[in-house]
mmCIF file of C-alpha atoms and ligand atoms in Angstrom:
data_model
loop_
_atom_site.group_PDB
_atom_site.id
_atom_site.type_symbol
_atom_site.label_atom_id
_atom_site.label_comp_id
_atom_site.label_asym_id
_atom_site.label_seq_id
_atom_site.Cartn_x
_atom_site.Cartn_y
_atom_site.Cartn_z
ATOM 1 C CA UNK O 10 -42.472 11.450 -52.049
ATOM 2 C CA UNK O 11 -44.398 8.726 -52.264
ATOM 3 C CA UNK O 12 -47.869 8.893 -54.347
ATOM 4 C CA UNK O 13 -49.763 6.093 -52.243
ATOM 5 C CA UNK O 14 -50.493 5.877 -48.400
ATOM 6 C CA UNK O 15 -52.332 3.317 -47.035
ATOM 7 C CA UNK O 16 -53.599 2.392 -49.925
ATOM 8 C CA UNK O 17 -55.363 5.379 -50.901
ATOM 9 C CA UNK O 18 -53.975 6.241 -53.846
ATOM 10 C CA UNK O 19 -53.518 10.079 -55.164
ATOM 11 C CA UNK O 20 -55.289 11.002 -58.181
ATOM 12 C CA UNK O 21 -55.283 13.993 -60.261
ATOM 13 C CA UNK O 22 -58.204 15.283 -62.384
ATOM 14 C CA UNK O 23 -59.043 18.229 -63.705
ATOM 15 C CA UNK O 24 -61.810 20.248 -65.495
ATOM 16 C CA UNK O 25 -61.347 21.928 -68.999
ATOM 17 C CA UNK O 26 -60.929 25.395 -67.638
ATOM 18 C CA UNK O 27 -56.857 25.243 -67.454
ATOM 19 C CA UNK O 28 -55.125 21.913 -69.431
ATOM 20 C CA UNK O 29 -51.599 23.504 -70.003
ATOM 21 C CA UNK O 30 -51.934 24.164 -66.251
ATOM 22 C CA UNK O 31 -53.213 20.544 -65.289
ATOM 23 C CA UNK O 32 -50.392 18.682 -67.544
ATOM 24 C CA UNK O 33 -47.686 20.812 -66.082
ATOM 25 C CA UNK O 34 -49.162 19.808 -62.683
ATOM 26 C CA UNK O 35 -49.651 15.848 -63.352
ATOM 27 C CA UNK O 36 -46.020 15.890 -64.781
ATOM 28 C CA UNK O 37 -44.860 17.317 -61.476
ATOM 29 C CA UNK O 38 -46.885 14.491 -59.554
ATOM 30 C CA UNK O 39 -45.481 11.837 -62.155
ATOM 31 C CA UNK O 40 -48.932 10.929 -63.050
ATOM 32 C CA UNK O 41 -51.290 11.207 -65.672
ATOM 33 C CA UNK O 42 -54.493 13.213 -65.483
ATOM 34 C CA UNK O 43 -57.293 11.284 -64.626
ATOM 35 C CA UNK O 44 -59.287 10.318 -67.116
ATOM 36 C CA UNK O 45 -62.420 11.705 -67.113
ATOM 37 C CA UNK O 46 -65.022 12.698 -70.016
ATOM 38 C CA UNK O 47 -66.149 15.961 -69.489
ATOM 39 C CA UNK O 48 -68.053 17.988 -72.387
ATOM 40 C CA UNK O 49 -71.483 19.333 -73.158
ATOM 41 C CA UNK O 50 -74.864 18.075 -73.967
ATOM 42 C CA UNK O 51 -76.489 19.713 -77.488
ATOM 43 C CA UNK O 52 -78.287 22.136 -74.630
ATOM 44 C CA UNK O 53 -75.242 23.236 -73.332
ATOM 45 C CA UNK O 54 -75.566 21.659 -69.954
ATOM 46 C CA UNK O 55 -72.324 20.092 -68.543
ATOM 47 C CA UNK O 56 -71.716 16.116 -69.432
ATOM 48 C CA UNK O 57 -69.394 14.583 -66.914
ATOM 49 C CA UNK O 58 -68.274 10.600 -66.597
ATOM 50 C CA UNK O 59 -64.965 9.556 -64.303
ATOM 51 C CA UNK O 60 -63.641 6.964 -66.912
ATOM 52 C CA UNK O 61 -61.500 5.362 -63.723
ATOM 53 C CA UNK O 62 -62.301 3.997 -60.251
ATOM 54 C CA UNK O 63 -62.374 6.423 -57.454
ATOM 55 C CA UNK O 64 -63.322 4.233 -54.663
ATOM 56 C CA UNK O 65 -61.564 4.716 -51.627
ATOM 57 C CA UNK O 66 -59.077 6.641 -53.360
ATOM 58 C CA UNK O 67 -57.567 10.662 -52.411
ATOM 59 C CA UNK O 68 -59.304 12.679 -55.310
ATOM 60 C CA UNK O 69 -57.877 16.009 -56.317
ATOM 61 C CA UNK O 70 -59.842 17.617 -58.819
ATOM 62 C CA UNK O 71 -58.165 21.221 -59.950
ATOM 63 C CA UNK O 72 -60.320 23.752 -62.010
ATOM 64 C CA UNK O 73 -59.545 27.483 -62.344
ATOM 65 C CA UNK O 74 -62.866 29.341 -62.048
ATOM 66 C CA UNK O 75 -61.886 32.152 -64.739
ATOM 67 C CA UNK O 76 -63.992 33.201 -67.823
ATOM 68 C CA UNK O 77 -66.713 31.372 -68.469
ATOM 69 C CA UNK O 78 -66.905 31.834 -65.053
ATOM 70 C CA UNK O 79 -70.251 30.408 -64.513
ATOM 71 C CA UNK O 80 -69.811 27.431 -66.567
ATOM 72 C CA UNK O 81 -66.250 26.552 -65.238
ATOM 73 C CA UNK O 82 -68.290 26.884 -62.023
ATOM 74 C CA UNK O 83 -71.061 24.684 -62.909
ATOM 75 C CA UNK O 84 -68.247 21.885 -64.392
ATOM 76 C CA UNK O 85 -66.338 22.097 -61.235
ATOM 77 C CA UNK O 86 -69.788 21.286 -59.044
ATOM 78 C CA UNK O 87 -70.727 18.969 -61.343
ATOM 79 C CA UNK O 88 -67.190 16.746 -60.728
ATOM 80 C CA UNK O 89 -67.496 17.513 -57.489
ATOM 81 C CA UNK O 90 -70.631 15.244 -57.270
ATOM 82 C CA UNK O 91 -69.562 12.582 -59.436
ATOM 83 C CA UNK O 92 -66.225 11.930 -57.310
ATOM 84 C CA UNK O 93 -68.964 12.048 -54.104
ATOM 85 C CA UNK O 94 -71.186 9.449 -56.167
ATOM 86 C CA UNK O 95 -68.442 7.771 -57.032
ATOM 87 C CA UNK O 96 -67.121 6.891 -53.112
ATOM 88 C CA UNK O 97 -64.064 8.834 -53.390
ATOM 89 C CA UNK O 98 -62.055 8.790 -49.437
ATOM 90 C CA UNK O 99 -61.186 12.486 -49.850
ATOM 91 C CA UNK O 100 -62.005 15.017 -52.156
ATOM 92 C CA UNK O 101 -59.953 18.051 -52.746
ATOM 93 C CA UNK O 102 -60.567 21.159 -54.720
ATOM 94 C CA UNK O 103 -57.993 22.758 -56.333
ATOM 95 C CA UNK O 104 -58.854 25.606 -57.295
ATOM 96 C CA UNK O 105 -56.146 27.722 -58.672
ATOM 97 C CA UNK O 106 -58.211 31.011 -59.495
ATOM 98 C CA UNK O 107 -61.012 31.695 -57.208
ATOM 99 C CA UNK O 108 -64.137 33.249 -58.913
ATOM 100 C CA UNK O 109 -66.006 35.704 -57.617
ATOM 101 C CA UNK O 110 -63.413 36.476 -54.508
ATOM 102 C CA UNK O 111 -63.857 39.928 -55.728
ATOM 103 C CA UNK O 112 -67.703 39.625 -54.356
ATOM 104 C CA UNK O 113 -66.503 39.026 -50.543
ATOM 105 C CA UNK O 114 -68.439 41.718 -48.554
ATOM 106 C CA UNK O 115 -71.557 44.073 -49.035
ATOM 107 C CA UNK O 116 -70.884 46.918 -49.953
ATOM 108 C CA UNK O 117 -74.221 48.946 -51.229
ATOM 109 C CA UNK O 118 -77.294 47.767 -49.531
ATOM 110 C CA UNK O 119 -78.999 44.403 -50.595
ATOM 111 C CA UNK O 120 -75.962 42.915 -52.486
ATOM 112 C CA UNK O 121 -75.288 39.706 -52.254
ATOM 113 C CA UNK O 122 -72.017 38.144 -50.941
ATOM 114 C CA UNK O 123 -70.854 35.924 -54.028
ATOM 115 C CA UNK O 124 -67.692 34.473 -52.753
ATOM 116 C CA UNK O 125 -69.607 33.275 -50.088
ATOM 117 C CA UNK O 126 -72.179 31.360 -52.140
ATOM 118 C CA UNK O 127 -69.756 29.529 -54.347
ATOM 119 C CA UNK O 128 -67.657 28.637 -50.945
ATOM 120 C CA UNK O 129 -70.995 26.952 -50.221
ATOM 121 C CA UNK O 130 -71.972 25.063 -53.384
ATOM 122 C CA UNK O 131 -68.509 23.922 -53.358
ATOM 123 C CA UNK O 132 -69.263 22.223 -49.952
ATOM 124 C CA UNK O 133 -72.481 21.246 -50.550
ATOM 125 C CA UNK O 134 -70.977 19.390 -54.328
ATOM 126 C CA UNK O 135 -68.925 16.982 -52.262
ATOM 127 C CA UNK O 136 -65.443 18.714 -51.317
ATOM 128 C CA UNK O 137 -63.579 17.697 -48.083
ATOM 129 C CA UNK O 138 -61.276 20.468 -48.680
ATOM 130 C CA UNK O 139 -59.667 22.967 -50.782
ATOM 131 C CA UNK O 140 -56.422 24.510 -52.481
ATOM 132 C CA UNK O 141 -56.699 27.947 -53.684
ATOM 133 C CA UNK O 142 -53.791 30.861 -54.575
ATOM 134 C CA UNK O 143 -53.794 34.189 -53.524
ATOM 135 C CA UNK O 144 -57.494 34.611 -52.493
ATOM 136 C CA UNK O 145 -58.483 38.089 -53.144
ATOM 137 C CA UNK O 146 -59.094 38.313 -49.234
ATOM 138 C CA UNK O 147 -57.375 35.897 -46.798
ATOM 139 C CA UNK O 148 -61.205 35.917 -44.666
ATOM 140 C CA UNK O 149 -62.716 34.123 -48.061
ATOM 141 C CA UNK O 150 -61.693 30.720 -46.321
ATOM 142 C CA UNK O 151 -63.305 31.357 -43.094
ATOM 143 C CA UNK O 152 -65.903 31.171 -45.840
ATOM 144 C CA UNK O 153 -65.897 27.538 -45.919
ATOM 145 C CA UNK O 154 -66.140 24.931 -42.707
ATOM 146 C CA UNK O 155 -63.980 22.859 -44.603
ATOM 147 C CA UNK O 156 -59.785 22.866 -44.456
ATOM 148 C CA UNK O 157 -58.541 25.390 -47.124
ATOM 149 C CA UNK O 158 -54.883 25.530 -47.870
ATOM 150 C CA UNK O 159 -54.081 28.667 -49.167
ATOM 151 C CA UNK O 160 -50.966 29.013 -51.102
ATOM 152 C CA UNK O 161 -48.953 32.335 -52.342
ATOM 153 C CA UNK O 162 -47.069 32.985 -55.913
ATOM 154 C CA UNK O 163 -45.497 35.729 -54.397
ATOM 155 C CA UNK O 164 -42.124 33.707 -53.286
ATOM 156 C CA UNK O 165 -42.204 32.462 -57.301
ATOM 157 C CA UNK O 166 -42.192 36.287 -58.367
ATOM 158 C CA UNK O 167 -40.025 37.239 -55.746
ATOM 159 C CA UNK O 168 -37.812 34.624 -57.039
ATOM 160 C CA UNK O 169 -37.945 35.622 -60.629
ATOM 161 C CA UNK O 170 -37.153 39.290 -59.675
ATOM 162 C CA UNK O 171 -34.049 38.188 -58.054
ATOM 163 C CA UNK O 172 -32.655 35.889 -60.557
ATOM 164 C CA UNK O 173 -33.361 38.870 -63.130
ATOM 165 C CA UNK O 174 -31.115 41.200 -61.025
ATOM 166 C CA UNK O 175 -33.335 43.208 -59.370
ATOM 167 C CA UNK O 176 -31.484 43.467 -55.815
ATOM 168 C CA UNK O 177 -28.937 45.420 -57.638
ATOM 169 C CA UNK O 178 -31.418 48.672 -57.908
ATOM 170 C CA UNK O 179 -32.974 50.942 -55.387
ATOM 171 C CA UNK O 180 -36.618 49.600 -55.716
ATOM 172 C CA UNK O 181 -39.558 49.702 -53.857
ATOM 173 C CA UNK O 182 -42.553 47.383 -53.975
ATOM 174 C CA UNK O 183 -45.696 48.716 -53.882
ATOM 175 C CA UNK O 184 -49.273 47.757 -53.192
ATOM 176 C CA UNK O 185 -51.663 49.599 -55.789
ATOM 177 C CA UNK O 186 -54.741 49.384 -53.102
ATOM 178 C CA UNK O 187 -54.740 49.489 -49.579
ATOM 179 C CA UNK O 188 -56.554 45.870 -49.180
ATOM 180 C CA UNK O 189 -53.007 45.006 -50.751
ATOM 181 C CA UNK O 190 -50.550 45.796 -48.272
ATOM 182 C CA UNK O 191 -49.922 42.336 -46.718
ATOM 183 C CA UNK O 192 -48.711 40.729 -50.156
ATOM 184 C CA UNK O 193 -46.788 43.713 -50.698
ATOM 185 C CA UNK O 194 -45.321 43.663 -47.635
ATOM 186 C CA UNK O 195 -44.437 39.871 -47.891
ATOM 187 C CA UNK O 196 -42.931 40.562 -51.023
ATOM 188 C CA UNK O 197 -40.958 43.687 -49.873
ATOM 189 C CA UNK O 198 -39.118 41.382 -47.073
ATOM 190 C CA UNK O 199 -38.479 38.666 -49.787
ATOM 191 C CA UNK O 200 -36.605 41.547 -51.653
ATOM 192 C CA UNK O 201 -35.350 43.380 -48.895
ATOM 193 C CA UNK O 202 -37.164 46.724 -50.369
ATOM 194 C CA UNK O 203 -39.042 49.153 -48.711
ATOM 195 C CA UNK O 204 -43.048 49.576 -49.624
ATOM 196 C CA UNK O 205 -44.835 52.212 -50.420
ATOM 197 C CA UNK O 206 -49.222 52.155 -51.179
ATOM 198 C CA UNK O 207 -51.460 53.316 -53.393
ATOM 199 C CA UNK O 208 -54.593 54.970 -52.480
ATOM 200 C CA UNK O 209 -57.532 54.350 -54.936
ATOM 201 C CA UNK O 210 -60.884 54.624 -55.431
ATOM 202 C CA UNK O 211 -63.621 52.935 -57.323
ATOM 203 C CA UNK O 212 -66.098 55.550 -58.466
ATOM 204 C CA UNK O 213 -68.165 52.251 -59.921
ATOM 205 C CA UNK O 214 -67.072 48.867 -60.719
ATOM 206 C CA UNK O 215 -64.371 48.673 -63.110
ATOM 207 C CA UNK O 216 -63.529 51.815 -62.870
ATOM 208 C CA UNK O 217 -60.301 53.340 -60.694
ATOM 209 C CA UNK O 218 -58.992 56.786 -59.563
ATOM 210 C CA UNK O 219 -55.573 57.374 -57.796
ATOM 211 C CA UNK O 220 -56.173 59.196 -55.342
ATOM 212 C CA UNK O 221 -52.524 59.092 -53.097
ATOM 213 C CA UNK O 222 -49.047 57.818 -53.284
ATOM 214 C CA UNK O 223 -47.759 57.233 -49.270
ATOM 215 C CA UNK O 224 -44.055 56.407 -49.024
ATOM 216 C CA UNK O 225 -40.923 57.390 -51.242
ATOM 217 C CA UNK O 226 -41.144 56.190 -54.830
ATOM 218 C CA UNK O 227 -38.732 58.724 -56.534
ATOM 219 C CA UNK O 228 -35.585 57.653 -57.977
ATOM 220 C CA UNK O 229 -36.248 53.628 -57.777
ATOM 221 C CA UNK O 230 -37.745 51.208 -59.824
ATOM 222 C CA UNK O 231 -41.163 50.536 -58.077
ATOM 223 C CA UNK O 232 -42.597 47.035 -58.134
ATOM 224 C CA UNK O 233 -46.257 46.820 -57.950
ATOM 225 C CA UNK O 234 -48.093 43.644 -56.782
ATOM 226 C CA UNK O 235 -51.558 42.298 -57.278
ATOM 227 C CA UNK O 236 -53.371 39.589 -56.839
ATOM 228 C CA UNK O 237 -55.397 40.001 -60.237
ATOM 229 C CA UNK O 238 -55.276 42.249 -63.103
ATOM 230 C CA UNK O 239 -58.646 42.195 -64.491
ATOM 231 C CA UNK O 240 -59.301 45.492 -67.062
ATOM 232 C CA UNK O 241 -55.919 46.658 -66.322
ATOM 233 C CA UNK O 242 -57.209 50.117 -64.537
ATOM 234 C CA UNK O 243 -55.459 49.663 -61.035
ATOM 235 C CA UNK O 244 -51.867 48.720 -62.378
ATOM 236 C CA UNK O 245 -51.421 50.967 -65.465
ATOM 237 C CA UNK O 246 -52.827 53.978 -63.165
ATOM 238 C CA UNK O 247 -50.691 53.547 -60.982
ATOM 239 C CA UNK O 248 -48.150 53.042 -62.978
ATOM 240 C CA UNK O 249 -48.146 56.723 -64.351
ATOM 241 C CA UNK O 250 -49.255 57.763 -60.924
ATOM 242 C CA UNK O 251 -46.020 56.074 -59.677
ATOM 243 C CA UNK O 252 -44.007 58.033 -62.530
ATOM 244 C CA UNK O 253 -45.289 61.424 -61.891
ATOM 245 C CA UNK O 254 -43.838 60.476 -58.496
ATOM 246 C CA UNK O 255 -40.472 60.533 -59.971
ATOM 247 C CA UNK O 256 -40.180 56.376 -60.352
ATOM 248 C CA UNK O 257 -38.027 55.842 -62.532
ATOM 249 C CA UNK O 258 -38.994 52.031 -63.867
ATOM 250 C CA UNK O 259 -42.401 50.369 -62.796
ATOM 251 C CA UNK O 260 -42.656 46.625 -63.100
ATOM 252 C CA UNK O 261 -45.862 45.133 -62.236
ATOM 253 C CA UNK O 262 -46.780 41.558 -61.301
ATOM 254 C CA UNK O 263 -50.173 39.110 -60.620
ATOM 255 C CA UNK O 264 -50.766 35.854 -59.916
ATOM 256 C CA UNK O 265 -54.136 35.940 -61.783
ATOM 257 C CA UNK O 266 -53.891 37.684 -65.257
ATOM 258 C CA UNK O 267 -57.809 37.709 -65.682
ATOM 259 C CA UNK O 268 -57.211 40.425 -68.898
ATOM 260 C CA UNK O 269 -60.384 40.675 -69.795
ATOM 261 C CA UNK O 270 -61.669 43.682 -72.249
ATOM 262 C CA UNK O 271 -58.556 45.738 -73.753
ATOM 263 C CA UNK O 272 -56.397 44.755 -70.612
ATOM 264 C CA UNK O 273 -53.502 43.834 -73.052
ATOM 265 C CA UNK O 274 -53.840 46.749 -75.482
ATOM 266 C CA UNK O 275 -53.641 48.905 -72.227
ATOM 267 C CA UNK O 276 -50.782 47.109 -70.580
ATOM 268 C CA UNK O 277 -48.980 46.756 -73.852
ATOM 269 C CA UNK O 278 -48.973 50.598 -74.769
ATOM 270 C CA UNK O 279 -48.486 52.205 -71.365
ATOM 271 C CA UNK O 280 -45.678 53.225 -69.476
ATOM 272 C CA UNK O 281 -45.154 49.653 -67.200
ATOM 273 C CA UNK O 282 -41.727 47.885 -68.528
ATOM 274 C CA UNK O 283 -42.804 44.470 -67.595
ATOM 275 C CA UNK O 284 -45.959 42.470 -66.644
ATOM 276 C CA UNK O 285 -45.171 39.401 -64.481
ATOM 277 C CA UNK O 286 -47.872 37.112 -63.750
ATOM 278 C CA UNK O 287 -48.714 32.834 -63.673
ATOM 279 C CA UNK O 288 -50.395 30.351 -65.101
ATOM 280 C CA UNK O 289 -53.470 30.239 -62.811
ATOM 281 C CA UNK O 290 -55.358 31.194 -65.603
ATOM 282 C CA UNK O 291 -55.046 30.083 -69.365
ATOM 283 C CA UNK O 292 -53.535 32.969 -71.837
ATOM 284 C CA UNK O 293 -54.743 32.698 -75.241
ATOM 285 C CA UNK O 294 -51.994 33.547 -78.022
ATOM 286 C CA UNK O 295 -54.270 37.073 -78.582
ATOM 287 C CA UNK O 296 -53.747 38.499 -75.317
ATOM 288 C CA UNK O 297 -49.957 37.462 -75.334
ATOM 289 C CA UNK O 298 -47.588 40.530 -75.860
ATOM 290 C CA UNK O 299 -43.973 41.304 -75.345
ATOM 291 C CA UNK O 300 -43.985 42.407 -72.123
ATOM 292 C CA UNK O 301 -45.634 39.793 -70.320
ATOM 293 C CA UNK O 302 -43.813 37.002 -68.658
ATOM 294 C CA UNK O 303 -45.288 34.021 -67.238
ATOM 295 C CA UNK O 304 -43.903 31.986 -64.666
ATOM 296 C CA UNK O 305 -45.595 28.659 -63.795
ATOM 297 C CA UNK O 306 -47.576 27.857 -60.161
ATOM 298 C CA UNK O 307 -47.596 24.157 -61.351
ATOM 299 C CA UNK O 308 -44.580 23.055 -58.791
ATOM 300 C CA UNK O 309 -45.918 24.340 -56.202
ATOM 301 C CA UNK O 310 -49.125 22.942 -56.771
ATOM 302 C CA UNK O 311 -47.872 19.454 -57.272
ATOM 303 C CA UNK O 312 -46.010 19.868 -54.161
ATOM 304 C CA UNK O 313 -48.822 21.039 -52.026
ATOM 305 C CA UNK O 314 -51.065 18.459 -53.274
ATOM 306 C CA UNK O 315 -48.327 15.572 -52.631
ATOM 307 C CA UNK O 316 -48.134 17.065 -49.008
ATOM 308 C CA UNK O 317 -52.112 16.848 -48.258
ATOM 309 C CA UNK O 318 -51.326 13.365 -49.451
ATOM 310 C CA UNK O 319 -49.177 12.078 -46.822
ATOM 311 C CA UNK O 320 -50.327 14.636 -44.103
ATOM 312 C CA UNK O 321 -47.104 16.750 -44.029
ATOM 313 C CA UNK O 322 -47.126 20.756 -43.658
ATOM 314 C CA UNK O 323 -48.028 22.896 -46.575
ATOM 315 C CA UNK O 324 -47.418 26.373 -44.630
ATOM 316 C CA UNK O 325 -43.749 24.703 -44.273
ATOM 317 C CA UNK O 326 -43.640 25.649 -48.031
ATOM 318 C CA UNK O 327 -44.186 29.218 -46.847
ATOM 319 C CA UNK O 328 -41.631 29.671 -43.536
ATOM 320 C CA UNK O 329 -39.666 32.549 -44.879
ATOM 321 C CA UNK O 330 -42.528 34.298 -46.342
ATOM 322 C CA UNK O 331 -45.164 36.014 -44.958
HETATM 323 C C1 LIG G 126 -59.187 44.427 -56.417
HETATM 324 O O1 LIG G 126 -59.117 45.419 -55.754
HETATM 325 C C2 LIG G 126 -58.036 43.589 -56.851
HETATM 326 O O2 LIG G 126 -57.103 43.414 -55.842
HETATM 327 C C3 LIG G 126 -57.369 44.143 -58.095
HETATM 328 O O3 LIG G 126 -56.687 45.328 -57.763
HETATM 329 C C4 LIG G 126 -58.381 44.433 -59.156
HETATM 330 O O4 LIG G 126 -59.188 43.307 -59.377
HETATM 331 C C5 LIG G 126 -57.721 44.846 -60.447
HETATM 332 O O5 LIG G 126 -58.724 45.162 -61.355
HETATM 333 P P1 LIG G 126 -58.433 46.069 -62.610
HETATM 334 O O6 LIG G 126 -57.268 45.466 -63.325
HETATM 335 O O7 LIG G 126 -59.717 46.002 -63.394
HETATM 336 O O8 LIG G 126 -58.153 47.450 -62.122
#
């Protein structure tokens, strides 16, 4: 495809939340990363100058809005105005982990709605639009009044699973929450599997309880899908929950591996055979173990972001699914 349209050309910068991520990404466009000086003043307050013009040009500036949440946050506003100042044509976010998704409704009396706020001080920064992956809630972009193109990893797992020989077992792919049954479900036709759900519980944040298993599990090698794994809790529940059940492998997979706390020790020592997840967010060597296999979102990406380019379809990259 070609990079430049009209003359506005594409260009591809990126914050410091995710560089393996935004290399493999600019190698898929065939361009470099924008360059861009982003650090910190002695204060700790974010330092940002575009070291290239942006006038007139189709800006896509990706940041993954893991841990440091707030400050990759902050970084990502804070490009977001200097592309604005600087008269970028278009600005796109690319955002392939969405912070505070989890935050998307109240739930106890006077809490706030978090996904919500960041939807608008992404707005309000100087985006036109946004790319995200797997949103913890498809409603989050009705959270913005600005085009969101929401993309899925679950065709890249689904993919995976096949080429590893899955199709030859009796499996089942299972949601481990009930908010979870559409990717499941997505994923089950992929495979050609039936689903089965989870019923759980939260008696307080961070904290899960099984409560029900509905559909046939016994006998198959059940494939659970998430859209994060934060502490670990939901999966490596289930997990047993799904072996008491008479499963007789569990493989579990993520698009966003957020890990945080002891989420590897407790993934690494329990009964799940294999963690799949992506690159949305960064792994550190340290939370790295043998189980865990990560397959990359960066082609998709690049092609999504070439399509916004030229105006083509990016649900065309998702006919057969969902
Ligand atoms: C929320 O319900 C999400 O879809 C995930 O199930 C959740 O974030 C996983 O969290 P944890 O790994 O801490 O159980």
């Amino acid at each position: 495809m070609n990079s430049k349209t009209n003359g506005n050309e594409l260009l591809f910068f990126a914050g410091t939340s995710n560089p393996d991520l935004s290399n493999r990404i600019a190698e898929h466009l065939g361009i470099e990363v924008g360059k861009m000086i982003c650090t910190r003043f002695a204060d700790g307050e974010v330092r940002v100058q575009v070291q290239e013009s942006a006038r007139g040009n189709d800006v896509f500036v990706m940041q993954s809005t893991c841990a440091p949440v707030n400050d990759n946050i902050m970084e990502l506003l804070i490009m977001l105005d200097a592309f604005r100042r600087a008269s970028a044509r278009r600005i796109t976010a690319v955002l392939p982990y969405y912070g505070y998704a989890r935050q998307d409704k109240k739930i106890k009396p006077r809490e706030p709605i978090s996904a919500r706020l960041v939807a608008d001080l992404i707005t309000e920064a100087g985006a036109h639009r946004v790319m995200t992956l797997d949103l913890h809630a498809e409603q989050i972009q009705g959270f913005f009044d600005l085009p969101v193109d929401h993309l899925y990893a679950g065709p890249i797992i689904g993919q995976y699973l096949i080429d590893s020989g899955i199709l030859a077992q009796d499996i089942v792919v299972v949601s481990p929450d009930v908010a979870g049954v559409t990717r499941a479900r997505a994923l089950a036709e992929m495979l050609g599997a039936p689903i089965a759900i989870i019923a759980k519980r939260r008696p307080e944040p961070n904290k899960v309880e099984v409560m029900e298993i509905i559909g046939d599990v016994s006998n198959k090698v059940a494939i659970m899908i998430d859209d994060i794994i934060d502490t670990g809790g939901s999966v490596v529940q289930g997990a047993e929950a799904l072996q008491r059940r008479g499963a007789t492998r569990v493989i579990v997979a993520c698009t966003h591996a957020v890990f945080s706390g002891n989420a590897t020790e407790k993934l690494r020592d329990s009964c799940v055979e294999k963690v799949i997840t992506t690159d949305t967010i960064p792994m550190p060597p340290g939370k790295r173990f043998d189980k865990l296999v990560t397959l990359s979102v960066a082609p998709l990406v690049a092609n999504a972001i070439q399509r916004i380019h030229i105006d083509e379809s990016v649900s065309a990259l998702f006919n057969n699914y969902r």
